[in-house]
Amino acid sequence: MSPRPIQIVEVGPRDGLQNEKAVLDPATRAELVLKLEAAGARRIEAVSFVHPRLVPQMAGAEDVMAALPAAPGRSRIGLVLNGKGYDRALGTGVDEVNVSLSVTDGFGLRNQGLAVRDQVAMLSEILARRHNSDGADTPVPALSATLSCVWGCPFDGEVSVAQVTDLVGELAALGVVEIGLADTIGVGDPWSVTRKIEAARAAAPDATLRLHFHDTRNTGVANAFAAVEAGVDVLDASVGGIGGCPFAPGATGNVATEDLVYMLERAGYATGYDLDALIATARWIGDRIGRPTPSALSRAGGWPKA
Amino acid sequence: MSPRPIQIVEVGPRDGLQNEKAVLDPATRAELVLKLEAAGARRIEAVSFVHPRLVPQMAGAEDVMAALPAAPGRSRIGLVLNGKGYDRALGTGVDEVNVSLSVTDGFGLRNQGLAVRDQVAMLSEILARRHNSDGADTPVPALSATLSCVWGCPFDGEVSVAQVTDLVGELAALGVVEIGLADTIGVGDPWSVTRKIEAARAAAPDATLRLHFHDTRNTGVANAFAAVEAGVDVLDASVGGIGGCPFAPGATGNVATEDLVYMLERAGYATGYDLDALIATARWIGDRIGRPTPSALSRAGGWPKA
């Protein structure tokens, strides 16, 4: 029996670049998206609809999208933090919007000015507007929601299983069909990953769970392994492991796409990615941001050697 | 129920430093051993009895051992590759010798000039001499054996489960009570780790299995997690993740002690190590070898913050 396919959602152009010091122009970011799609990315977090004053690295989301030719079978995702971001996303051609919410008040207030209850109200309002637009002429992008700080919060500390499952159940009841669970600051261990995934699945048995790990403390790949073992089919990753952690200066960021692809493909899982093309793209973006990317595969190369 | 204790054997002074460009004098290497013991290491690969022309980084093993005061409850291990190394180890005060063998002819011939059958004969000869010295006045160090290239060989390529279990069974039949399985070039994935551990246990049900992972392709921590889940209680690791891989220039080396300690302690496993003292030691040895150590914890720090 062959292992099942695992979908890796590429988040380098958004979560990766957003946390780099270098600010890349929209044309370069669009080029990164196209290179990643050529390397096998089928779903890609391409842009973020946040205010450019707050996150200059993500300025010009509309320009990035305008530079991307339509690509059937590929899905470009735009991150939104509120109704205003959602308004911007409509009409740019994004295929999906990902609404970010925090499981903790501390992170929610600092990241998007909203406590947890207010974030849920914000999401409900977006969902209501989508419902009202059913049957309209303009196609509406698909919607997923991602919970940040599921394994710990830089402001509020530890996060319990119940904090996560209460929100997961609420999102599922609101009709969210894909729910992301993010270890935003990279503090989870694989045993706790298994526990929170099992609890989240019990709270939302019909939702697809999408897991998002950071390699800040070198547990990202182990956590991804635990997630796959727990039945998860969708993982986020960032080419080159670019990004970082604003709460741990000098640390690495998202788990690297090529590191996940290596582990999964070596074990027989199909990811749809070309490892060599990913490594080449990691080196290319490293040149653009002015530092070698931290992924292991971009340094060691794959194995067995071709 | 609390998770069981996991023993981490510190191999930085040997496998780590052996693969660094910097050559440290015996006094500095002894200081590293003492700092690691102060940070919690109970078993530590302190020296290697190889020819200094072949591995100048390990020259003066006798001087390192002479600089270490006796420490009841701590075990200093010396690596040996042949009978001559074993002779050198006797009388230096090492508490254990670890005999290294390769599961492949290609690596065995290049690393120690012996094909697999000749390596087994070498080990048998050492074991016979130990047997003959039973009852002698001089205490004989304990003995373990480690198989290298269990997940792949830089010269011979893929390694099958049967190649590993045949040798594991043979070592157990010779009376080796602790058998190490090493992913020398860091190519294993956690699913294959589970499979080879289960097969090795079936081949040597009474032996203690000790697992040795490299983070060359960022699977080291995931592989350690899989090993613990498969029932393994003894893992090797190197402070700071120092070392590297002669077959992948620029890549990282052994899985870092502090990265393993973070994952395990966060999940409730007792390792006996002080994470902050380990991180301080990683930074200290980084200054000695002239580069920041690659471990994640030495960059990000632990969590929750003290």
Coordinates of C-alpha atoms in Angstrom, one line a residue:
Chain A
M1 CA 0.0 0.0 0.0
S2 CA 1.4 3.4 -1.0
P3 CA 1.3 6.2 1.6
R4 CA -1.4 8.7 0.9
P5 CA -0.7 12.1 -0.8
I6 CA 0.2 14.9 1.5
Q7 CA -0.6 18.5 0.4
I8 CA 2.0 21.1 1.3
V9 CA 0.6 24.7 1.2
E10 CA 3.5 27.0 0.3
V11 CA 3.5 30.1 2.6
G12 CA 7.0 31.5 1.9
P13 CA 5.7 34.5 -0.2
R14 CA 3.6 35.6 2.8
D15 CA 4.6 34.2 6.2
G16 CA 8.2 33.8 5.1
L17 CA 8.8 37.2 3.5
Q18 CA 6.7 39.0 6.0
N19 CA 9.2 38.2 8.7
E20 CA 12.4 39.0 6.6
K21 CA 14.2 42.3 7.0
A22 CA 14.5 42.7 3.3
V23 CA 11.5 44.3 1.6
L24 CA 10.9 42.8 -1.9
D25 CA 8.9 44.6 -4.6
P26 CA 5.7 43.0 -5.9
A27 CA 7.3 41.9 -9.2
T28 CA 9.9 39.8 -7.3
R29 CA 7.3 38.4 -5.0
A30 CA 5.2 37.4 -8.0
E31 CA 8.3 35.8 -9.6
L32 CA 8.7 33.8 -6.4
V33 CA 5.1 32.6 -6.6
L34 CA 5.6 31.4 -10.2
K35 CA 8.9 29.7 -9.4
L36 CA 7.2 27.8 -6.5
E37 CA 4.3 26.8 -8.7
A38 CA 6.7 25.6 -11.3
A39 CA 8.4 23.5 -8.5
G40 CA 5.0 21.9 -7.7
A41 CA 3.1 24.2 -5.3
R42 CA -0.6 23.8 -5.9
R43 CA -1.8 26.0 -3.1
I44 CA 0.2 29.0 -2.2
E45 CA -0.2 31.9 0.3
A46 CA 0.7 34.6 -2.2
V47 CA -0.3 37.8 -0.5
S48 CA -1.5 39.4 2.7
F49 CA -4.1 42.2 2.8
V50 CA -2.8 44.1 5.7
H51 CA -2.0 47.8 6.0
P52 CA 1.4 48.5 4.3
R53 CA 2.3 50.8 7.2
L54 CA 2.1 47.8 9.6
V55 CA 3.8 45.3 7.3
P56 CA 5.8 47.0 4.6
Q57 CA 7.0 43.6 3.4
M58 CA 3.5 42.8 2.2
A59 CA 2.7 46.2 0.5
G60 CA 1.2 46.0 -3.0
A61 CA -0.7 42.7 -2.7
E62 CA -2.9 43.9 -5.6
D63 CA 0.2 44.3 -7.7
V64 CA 1.5 40.8 -6.9
M65 CA -1.9 39.3 -7.9
A66 CA -2.0 41.4 -11.1
A67 CA 1.4 40.1 -12.1
L68 CA 0.2 36.4 -11.8
P69 CA -1.3 34.9 -14.9
A70 CA -4.4 32.7 -14.3
A71 CA -3.3 29.2 -13.6
P72 CA -6.1 26.6 -13.5
G73 CA -5.5 23.9 -10.9
R74 CA -3.4 26.3 -8.8
S75 CA -4.9 28.2 -5.9
R76 CA -3.5 31.6 -4.7
I77 CA -4.4 32.5 -1.2
G78 CA -4.6 35.9 0.4
L79 CA -4.4 36.4 4.2
V80 CA -6.9 38.7 5.8
L81 CA -7.1 39.9 9.4
N82 CA -10.4 41.7 9.2
G83 CA -13.4 42.9 7.0
K84 CA -11.3 45.6 5.4
G85 CA -8.7 43.1 4.3
Y86 CA -11.5 40.9 3.0
D87 CA -12.9 43.8 0.9
R88 CA -9.4 44.3 -0.6
A89 CA -9.1 40.6 -1.4
L90 CA -12.3 40.5 -3.4
G91 CA -11.6 41.3 -7.1
T92 CA -7.9 40.7 -6.9
G93 CA -8.2 37.2 -8.3
V94 CA -7.2 35.3 -5.1
D95 CA -8.7 31.9 -5.2
E96 CA -8.9 31.6 -1.5
V97 CA -8.8 33.9 1.6
N98 CA -7.4 32.6 4.8
V99 CA -8.7 34.5 7.8
S100 CA -6.3 34.5 10.7
L101 CA -7.5 34.4 14.3
S102 CA -5.6 33.9 17.6
V103 CA -6.6 31.5 20.3
T104 CA -5.4 34.0 22.8
D105 CA -6.5 37.6 23.6
G106 CA -2.9 38.7 24.1
F107 CA -1.8 37.8 20.6
G108 CA -5.1 38.8 19.0
L109 CA -5.0 42.3 20.5
R110 CA -1.4 42.9 19.5
N111 CA -1.6 41.3 16.0
Q112 CA -5.0 42.6 14.8
G113 CA -6.4 44.7 17.6
L114 CA -9.1 42.2 18.5
A115 CA -9.7 40.0 21.5
V116 CA -10.8 36.4 20.7
R117 CA -14.5 37.2 21.0
D118 CA -14.1 40.1 18.6
Q119 CA -12.1 38.0 16.2
V120 CA -15.0 35.5 16.0
A121 CA -17.5 38.3 15.5
M122 CA -15.2 39.6 12.6
L123 CA -15.1 36.2 11.0
S124 CA -18.9 35.8 11.4
E125 CA -19.5 39.1 9.7
I126 CA -17.3 38.0 6.8
L127 CA -19.2 34.7 6.5
A128 CA -22.6 36.5 6.6
R129 CA -21.5 38.7 3.7
R130 CA -20.4 35.7 1.8
H131 CA -23.7 34.0 2.4
N132 CA -25.6 37.1 1.2
S133 CA -23.5 37.1 -2.0
D134 CA -24.6 33.6 -3.0
G135 CA -25.8 33.7 -6.5
A136 CA -24.0 36.9 -7.3
D137 CA -22.2 37.2 -10.6
T138 CA -18.7 37.6 -9.2
P139 CA -17.2 34.4 -8.0
V140 CA -16.3 34.5 -4.3
P141 CA -13.0 33.0 -3.2
A142 CA -13.0 30.0 -1.0
L143 CA -12.4 30.6 2.7
S144 CA -10.3 28.9 5.4
A145 CA -9.4 30.1 8.9
T146 CA -6.2 29.6 10.8
L147 CA -5.8 29.7 14.6
S148 CA -2.5 31.1 15.7
C149 CA -0.7 30.4 19.0
V150 CA -2.3 27.0 19.3
W151 CA 0.8 25.6 21.2
G152 CA 1.7 28.7 23.1
C153 CA 1.4 32.5 23.1
P154 CA 4.3 35.0 23.5
F155 CA 2.0 37.2 25.6
D156 CA -0.4 34.8 27.4
G157 CA 1.8 31.8 27.8
E158 CA 0.5 28.2 27.7
V159 CA -2.6 27.3 25.7
S160 CA -4.9 24.5 26.9
V161 CA -6.5 21.9 24.7
A162 CA -9.9 23.3 25.7
Q163 CA -9.0 26.8 24.5
V164 CA -8.3 25.3 21.1
T165 CA -11.2 22.9 20.8
D166 CA -13.8 25.5 21.9
L167 CA -12.7 27.7 19.1
V168 CA -12.3 24.9 16.6
G169 CA -15.9 23.7 17.3
E170 CA -17.2 27.3 17.0
L171 CA -15.5 27.8 13.6
A172 CA -16.9 24.5 12.3
A173 CA -20.4 25.5 13.5
L174 CA -20.0 28.7 11.6
G175 CA -19.3 26.7 8.4
V176 CA -15.6 26.9 8.1
V177 CA -14.6 23.8 6.1
E178 CA -10.8 24.0 6.6
I179 CA -9.3 25.0 9.9
G180 CA -5.6 25.7 10.4
L181 CA -3.8 25.1 13.6
A182 CA -0.6 27.1 13.9
D183 CA 2.4 26.8 16.2
T184 CA 3.1 30.5 15.6
I185 CA 6.2 30.8 17.9
G186 CA 7.5 27.2 17.5
V187 CA 7.1 25.9 21.0
G188 CA 5.0 22.7 20.5
D189 CA 6.4 19.2 20.9
P190 CA 5.1 16.3 18.8
W191 CA 3.3 14.6 21.7
S192 CA 1.2 17.8 22.3
V193 CA 0.7 18.0 18.5
T194 CA -0.9 14.6 18.5
R195 CA -3.1 15.4 21.5
K196 CA -4.4 18.8 20.1
I197 CA -5.1 17.3 16.6
E198 CA -7.1 14.4 18.1
A199 CA -9.1 16.8 20.2
A200 CA -9.6 19.3 17.3
R201 CA -10.8 16.4 15.1
A202 CA -13.3 15.4 17.8
A203 CA -14.5 19.0 18.0
A204 CA -14.9 19.4 14.2
P205 CA -15.1 15.9 12.7
D206 CA -16.2 17.2 9.2
A207 CA -13.6 19.9 8.9
T208 CA -10.2 19.5 7.1
L209 CA -7.4 20.2 9.5
R210 CA -4.4 22.1 8.1
L211 CA -1.3 22.3 10.3
H212 CA 1.3 25.1 10.4
F213 CA 4.6 24.6 12.2
H214 CA 7.6 26.8 12.9
D215 CA 11.1 25.4 13.3
T216 CA 12.1 27.9 15.9
R217 CA 13.1 25.2 18.4
N218 CA 13.8 22.5 15.8
T219 CA 10.5 20.7 16.4
G220 CA 8.9 21.7 13.1
V221 CA 9.7 18.5 11.2
A222 CA 8.9 16.2 14.2
N223 CA 5.6 18.0 14.7
A224 CA 4.8 17.6 11.0
F225 CA 5.6 13.9 11.3
A226 CA 3.3 13.6 14.3
A227 CA 0.6 15.4 12.4
V228 CA 0.8 13.1 9.4
E229 CA 0.7 10.1 11.8
A230 CA -2.4 11.6 13.4
G231 CA -4.1 11.6 9.9
V232 CA -3.5 15.2 8.8
D233 CA -3.2 15.6 5.0
V234 CA -2.5 19.3 4.7
L235 CA 0.7 21.1 6.0
D236 CA 2.0 24.6 5.6
A237 CA 5.6 25.2 4.8
S238 CA 7.9 28.0 3.6
V239 CA 10.5 27.6 0.9
G240 CA 14.0 27.8 2.3
G241 CA 12.6 28.1 5.8
I242 CA 12.6 31.8 5.3
G243 CA 11.0 34.1 7.8
G244 CA 11.9 34.0 11.4
C245 CA 10.3 34.7 14.7
P246 CA 9.7 38.3 15.9
F247 CA 9.7 36.9 19.4
A248 CA 13.0 35.0 19.1
P249 CA 15.5 37.2 17.2
G250 CA 18.0 35.1 15.2
A251 CA 15.8 32.0 15.2
T252 CA 14.5 30.3 12.1
G253 CA 11.0 30.6 10.9
N254 CA 8.5 28.3 9.2
V255 CA 9.4 24.7 8.7
A256 CA 11.1 24.6 5.2
T257 CA 9.1 23.2 2.3
E258 CA 12.1 21.3 1.0
D259 CA 12.8 19.8 4.4
L260 CA 9.2 18.5 4.7
V261 CA 9.3 17.3 1.1
Y262 CA 12.5 15.4 1.7
M263 CA 11.1 13.6 4.7
L264 CA 7.8 12.8 3.2
E265 CA 9.0 11.7 -0.3
R266 CA 11.8 9.6 1.2
A267 CA 9.1 7.7 3.2
G268 CA 7.0 7.3 0.0
Y269 CA 4.5 10.0 0.4
A270 CA 3.6 11.9 -2.7
T271 CA 3.8 15.7 -2.4
G272 CA 3.8 16.8 -6.0
Y273 CA 6.9 18.9 -5.5
D274 CA 10.3 18.6 -7.3
L275 CA 12.9 18.7 -4.6
D276 CA 15.7 20.0 -6.8
A277 CA 13.5 22.8 -8.1
L278 CA 12.6 23.7 -4.6
I279 CA 16.2 23.8 -3.5
A280 CA 17.0 26.0 -6.5
T281 CA 14.2 28.3 -5.6
A282 CA 15.4 28.5 -2.0
R283 CA 18.8 29.5 -3.2
W284 CA 17.2 32.1 -5.5
I285 CA 15.2 33.7 -2.8
G286 CA 18.2 33.6 -0.5
D287 CA 20.0 35.8 -3.0
R288 CA 17.1 38.2 -3.1
I289 CA 16.8 38.5 0.7
G290 CA 20.6 38.7 1.1
R291 CA 21.3 35.7 3.3
P292 CA 21.5 31.9 2.8
T293 CA 18.2 30.3 3.6
P294 CA 18.2 28.2 6.8
S295 CA 16.7 25.0 5.4
A296 CA 18.7 21.8 5.8
L297 CA 18.1 20.6 2.3
S298 CA 19.3 23.8 0.7
R299 CA 22.7 23.2 2.4
A300 CA 23.0 19.4 2.3
G301 CA 21.1 18.5 -0.9
G302 CA 18.9 15.5 -1.3
W303 CA 19.7 11.8 -1.0
P304 CA 20.3 9.5 -2.7
K305 CA 22.1 11.9 -5.1
A306 CA 20.6 11.9 -8.6
Chain B
M1 CA 1.5 8.6 34.6
S2 CA 4.8 10.5 34.0
P3 CA 6.7 9.7 30.9
R4 CA 9.7 7.5 31.4
P5 CA 13.3 8.9 31.8
I6 CA 15.3 9.2 28.5
Q7 CA 19.0 9.0 28.7
I8 CA 20.9 11.3 26.3
V9 CA 24.5 10.3 25.7
E10 CA 26.6 13.4 25.0
V11 CA 28.8 12.9 21.9
G12 CA 29.9 16.5 21.2
P13 CA 33.5 16.1 22.5
R14 CA 34.0 13.2 20.1
D15 CA 31.6 13.0 17.1
G16 CA 31.0 16.8 17.2
L17 CA 34.6 18.1 17.5
Q18 CA 36.0 15.4 15.3
N19 CA 34.1 16.9 12.4
E20 CA 35.0 20.6 13.1
K21 CA 37.7 22.4 11.2
A22 CA 39.1 23.8 14.4
V23 CA 41.5 21.6 16.3
L24 CA 41.1 22.0 20.1
D25 CA 43.8 21.0 22.6
P26 CA 43.2 18.3 25.1
A27 CA 42.8 20.8 28.0
T28 CA 39.9 22.6 26.2
R29 CA 38.3 19.3 25.3
A30 CA 38.5 18.1 28.9
E31 CA 36.9 21.5 30.0
L32 CA 34.1 20.8 27.6
V33 CA 33.5 17.4 29.1
L34 CA 33.4 18.9 32.6
K35 CA 31.0 21.6 31.5
L36 CA 28.7 19.1 29.9
E37 CA 28.8 16.9 33.0
A38 CA 27.9 20.0 35.1
A39 CA 25.0 20.5 32.7
G40 CA 23.7 17.0 33.4
A41 CA 25.5 14.6 31.1
R42 CA 25.8 11.2 32.8
R43 CA 27.3 9.3 29.9
I44 CA 29.7 11.2 27.6
E45 CA 31.7 10.2 24.5
A46 CA 34.9 12.0 25.7
V47 CA 37.6 10.7 23.4
S48 CA 38.5 8.6 20.4
F49 CA 41.4 6.2 20.2
V50 CA 42.2 6.8 16.5
H51 CA 45.5 7.6 15.0
P52 CA 46.2 11.4 15.3
R53 CA 47.4 11.5 11.7
L54 CA 44.0 10.4 10.5
V55 CA 41.9 12.5 12.9
P56 CA 44.1 15.4 14.3
Q57 CA 41.0 16.7 16.2
M58 CA 41.1 13.7 18.5
A59 CA 44.8 13.7 19.2
G60 CA 45.8 13.3 22.8
A61 CA 43.0 11.2 24.1
E62 CA 45.1 10.1 27.0
D63 CA 45.7 13.7 27.9
V64 CA 42.0 14.5 27.9
M65 CA 41.3 11.5 30.2
A66 CA 44.2 12.4 32.5
A67 CA 42.7 15.9 32.9
L68 CA 39.3 14.5 34.1
P69 CA 39.0 13.9 37.8
A70 CA 37.2 10.7 38.7
A71 CA 33.4 11.3 38.9
P72 CA 31.4 8.5 40.4
G73 CA 28.1 8.1 38.6
R74 CA 29.4 9.6 35.4
S75 CA 30.6 7.4 32.5
R76 CA 33.3 8.6 30.1
I77 CA 33.3 6.7 26.8
G78 CA 36.2 6.2 24.4
L79 CA 35.5 5.3 20.8
V80 CA 37.7 2.5 19.3
L81 CA 37.8 1.2 15.7
N82 CA 40.1 -1.7 16.2
G83 CA 42.2 -3.8 18.7
K84 CA 45.0 -1.2 18.7
G85 CA 42.5 1.5 19.8
Y86 CA 41.1 -0.9 22.4
D87 CA 44.7 -1.4 23.8
R88 CA 45.1 2.4 24.1
A89 CA 41.8 2.8 25.9
L90 CA 42.7 0.3 28.6
G91 CA 44.4 2.1 31.5
T92 CA 43.2 5.6 30.5
G93 CA 40.3 5.5 32.9
V94 CA 37.6 5.4 30.4
D95 CA 34.5 3.7 31.9
E96 CA 33.2 2.4 28.6
V97 CA 34.5 1.7 25.2
N98 CA 32.3 2.0 22.2
V99 CA 33.3 -0.1 19.2
S100 CA 32.3 1.3 15.9
L101 CA 31.4 -0.9 13.0
S102 CA 29.7 -0.1 9.7
V103 CA 26.8 -2.1 8.2
T104 CA 28.3 -1.6 4.8
D105 CA 31.6 -2.7 3.3
G106 CA 32.1 0.7 1.5
F107 CA 32.1 2.8 4.7
G108 CA 33.9 0.2 6.7
L109 CA 36.8 0.0 4.3
R110 CA 37.1 3.7 4.0
N111 CA 36.6 4.5 7.7
Q112 CA 38.6 1.8 9.3
G113 CA 40.1 -0.3 6.5
L114 CA 37.8 -3.3 7.3
A115 CA 34.9 -4.9 5.4
V116 CA 31.9 -5.9 7.5
R117 CA 33.1 -9.5 8.1
D118 CA 36.5 -8.2 9.2
Q119 CA 34.9 -5.7 11.5
V120 CA 33.0 -8.5 13.2
A121 CA 36.2 -10.5 13.5
M122 CA 37.9 -7.4 15.1
L123 CA 35.0 -7.1 17.6
S124 CA 35.1 -10.8 18.4
E125 CA 38.8 -10.7 19.1
I126 CA 38.3 -7.7 21.5
L127 CA 35.4 -9.6 23.2
A128 CA 37.6 -12.7 23.5
R129 CA 40.3 -10.8 25.2
R130 CA 37.8 -9.3 27.6
H131 CA 36.5 -12.7 28.4
N132 CA 40.1 -13.9 29.1
S133 CA 40.7 -11.0 31.4
D134 CA 37.8 -11.9 33.7
G135 CA 39.0 -12.0 37.3
A136 CA 42.1 -9.8 36.5
D137 CA 43.0 -7.0 38.9
T138 CA 42.5 -4.1 36.5
P139 CA 38.8 -3.3 36.0
V140 CA 37.8 -3.6 32.3
P141 CA 35.6 -0.8 30.8
A142 CA 32.1 -1.7 29.8
L143 CA 31.6 -2.2 26.1
S144 CA 29.0 -1.2 23.6
A145 CA 29.0 -1.3 19.8
T146 CA 27.5 1.1 17.3
L147 CA 26.6 0.3 13.7
S148 CA 27.1 3.2 11.4
C149 CA 25.3 3.9 8.1
V150 CA 22.1 2.1 9.2
W151 CA 19.9 4.4 7.2
G152 CA 22.2 4.8 4.2
C153 CA 25.9 4.8 3.1
P154 CA 27.7 7.5 1.2
F155 CA 29.5 4.8 -0.8
D156 CA 27.1 1.8 -1.0
G157 CA 23.8 3.6 -1.1
E158 CA 20.6 2.2 0.5
V159 CA 20.8 -0.1 3.4
S160 CA 18.1 -2.8 3.9
V161 CA 16.4 -3.9 7.1
A162 CA 18.0 -7.3 6.7
Q163 CA 21.5 -5.9 6.5
V164 CA 20.9 -4.2 9.8
T165 CA 19.1 -7.1 11.6
D166 CA 21.6 -9.7 10.5
L167 CA 24.4 -7.7 12.2
V168 CA 22.4 -6.7 15.2
G169 CA 21.6 -10.4 15.8
E170 CA 25.2 -11.3 15.4
L171 CA 26.4 -8.6 17.9
A172 CA 23.8 -9.8 20.4
A173 CA 24.9 -13.4 20.0
L174 CA 28.5 -12.2 20.7
G175 CA 27.3 -10.8 24.0
V176 CA 27.1 -7.1 23.2
V177 CA 24.5 -5.7 25.7
E178 CA 24.1 -2.2 24.2
I179 CA 23.9 -1.8 20.4
G180 CA 23.9 1.6 18.7
L181 CA 22.2 2.3 15.4
A182 CA 23.5 5.4 13.7
D183 CA 22.2 7.4 10.9
T184 CA 25.7 8.6 10.1
I185 CA 24.9 10.8 7.1
G186 CA 21.5 11.9 8.2
V187 CA 19.3 10.4 5.5
G188 CA 16.7 8.5 7.5
D189 CA 13.0 9.4 7.8
P190 CA 11.0 8.7 11.0
W191 CA 8.9 5.9 9.4
S192 CA 12.1 4.0 8.4
V193 CA 13.4 4.6 12.0
T194 CA 10.4 2.9 13.5
R195 CA 10.7 0.0 11.1
K196 CA 14.4 -0.6 11.7
I197 CA 14.1 -0.3 15.5
E198 CA 11.3 -2.8 15.6
A199 CA 13.3 -5.2 13.4
A200 CA 16.4 -4.7 15.5
R201 CA 14.5 -5.3 18.7
A202 CA 13.2 -8.6 17.3
A203 CA 16.7 -9.6 16.3
A204 CA 18.2 -8.7 19.7
P205 CA 15.3 -8.7 22.3
D206 CA 17.6 -8.5 25.3
A207 CA 20.0 -5.8 24.1
T208 CA 19.5 -2.1 24.9
L209 CA 19.2 -0.1 21.7
R210 CA 20.9 3.3 21.5
L211 CA 20.0 5.5 18.6
H212 CA 22.3 8.1 17.0
F213 CA 20.9 10.7 14.6
H214 CA 22.3 13.4 12.5
D215 CA 20.3 16.5 11.6
T216 CA 21.9 16.8 8.1
R217 CA 18.5 16.9 6.4
N218 CA 16.5 18.2 9.4
T219 CA 15.0 14.8 10.3
G220 CA 17.2 14.3 13.4
V221 CA 14.6 15.5 16.0
A222 CA 11.7 13.7 14.2
N223 CA 13.8 10.5 14.1
A224 CA 14.5 10.8 17.8
F225 CA 10.8 11.3 18.5
A226 CA 10.0 8.2 16.4
A227 CA 12.7 6.3 18.3
V228 CA 11.2 7.3 21.7
E229 CA 7.8 6.3 20.5
A230 CA 9.2 2.9 19.4
G231 CA 10.4 2.4 23.0
V232 CA 14.0 3.5 22.8
D233 CA 15.4 5.0 26.1
V234 CA 18.9 6.0 25.0
L235 CA 19.8 8.6 22.4
D236 CA 23.1 10.2 21.3
A237 CA 23.3 14.0 20.8
S238 CA 26.0 16.6 20.5
V239 CA 25.9 19.9 22.3
G240 CA 25.3 22.8 20.0
G241 CA 24.7 20.4 17.1
I242 CA 28.5 20.8 16.5
G243 CA 30.2 18.7 13.9
G244 CA 29.0 18.4 10.4
C245 CA 29.0 15.9 7.7
P246 CA 32.1 15.2 5.6
F247 CA 29.8 14.0 2.8
A248 CA 27.6 17.1 2.8
P249 CA 29.9 20.2 3.2
G250 CA 28.1 23.1 4.9
A251 CA 25.5 20.8 6.5
T252 CA 24.8 20.5 10.2
G253 CA 26.0 17.5 12.2
N254 CA 24.6 15.5 15.1
V255 CA 21.2 16.4 16.4
A256 CA 21.8 19.0 19.1
T257 CA 21.6 17.9 22.8
E258 CA 19.7 21.0 23.8
D259 CA 17.2 20.6 20.9
L260 CA 16.4 17.0 22.1
V261 CA 16.3 18.1 25.7
Y262 CA 13.8 20.9 24.8
M263 CA 11.5 18.5 23.0
L264 CA 11.6 15.8 25.6
E265 CA 11.3 18.0 28.7
R266 CA 8.5 20.0 27.2
A267 CA 6.6 16.8 26.8
G268 CA 7.4 15.7 30.4
Y269 CA 10.3 13.3 29.8
A270 CA 13.1 13.6 32.4
T271 CA 16.5 13.9 30.8
G272 CA 18.5 15.1 33.8
Y273 CA 19.9 18.0 31.8
D274 CA 19.7 21.7 32.7
L275 CA 18.6 23.4 29.4
D276 CA 20.1 26.8 30.3
A277 CA 23.4 25.3 31.2
L278 CA 23.5 23.3 27.9
I279 CA 22.7 26.5 25.9
A280 CA 25.5 28.3 27.8
T281 CA 27.9 25.4 27.0
A282 CA 26.8 25.5 23.3
R283 CA 27.7 29.2 23.1
W284 CA 31.0 28.5 24.9
I285 CA 32.1 25.8 22.5
G286 CA 30.9 28.0 19.6
D287 CA 33.4 30.6 20.7
R288 CA 36.2 28.0 20.9
I289 CA 35.5 26.6 17.4
G290 CA 35.0 30.1 16.0
R291 CA 31.5 29.9 14.7
P292 CA 28.0 30.0 16.3
T293 CA 26.7 26.5 16.9
P294 CA 23.8 25.5 14.7
S295 CA 21.3 24.3 17.3
A296 CA 17.9 25.9 17.4
L297 CA 17.8 26.3 21.1
S298 CA 21.1 28.2 21.3
R299 CA 19.6 30.8 19.0
A300 CA 15.9 30.9 20.1
G301 CA 16.3 30.1 23.8
G302 CA 13.8 27.9 25.7
W303 CA 10.2 28.4 26.4
P304 CA 8.3 29.3 28.5
K305 CA 11.0 31.8 29.4
A306 CA 12.2 31.5 33.0

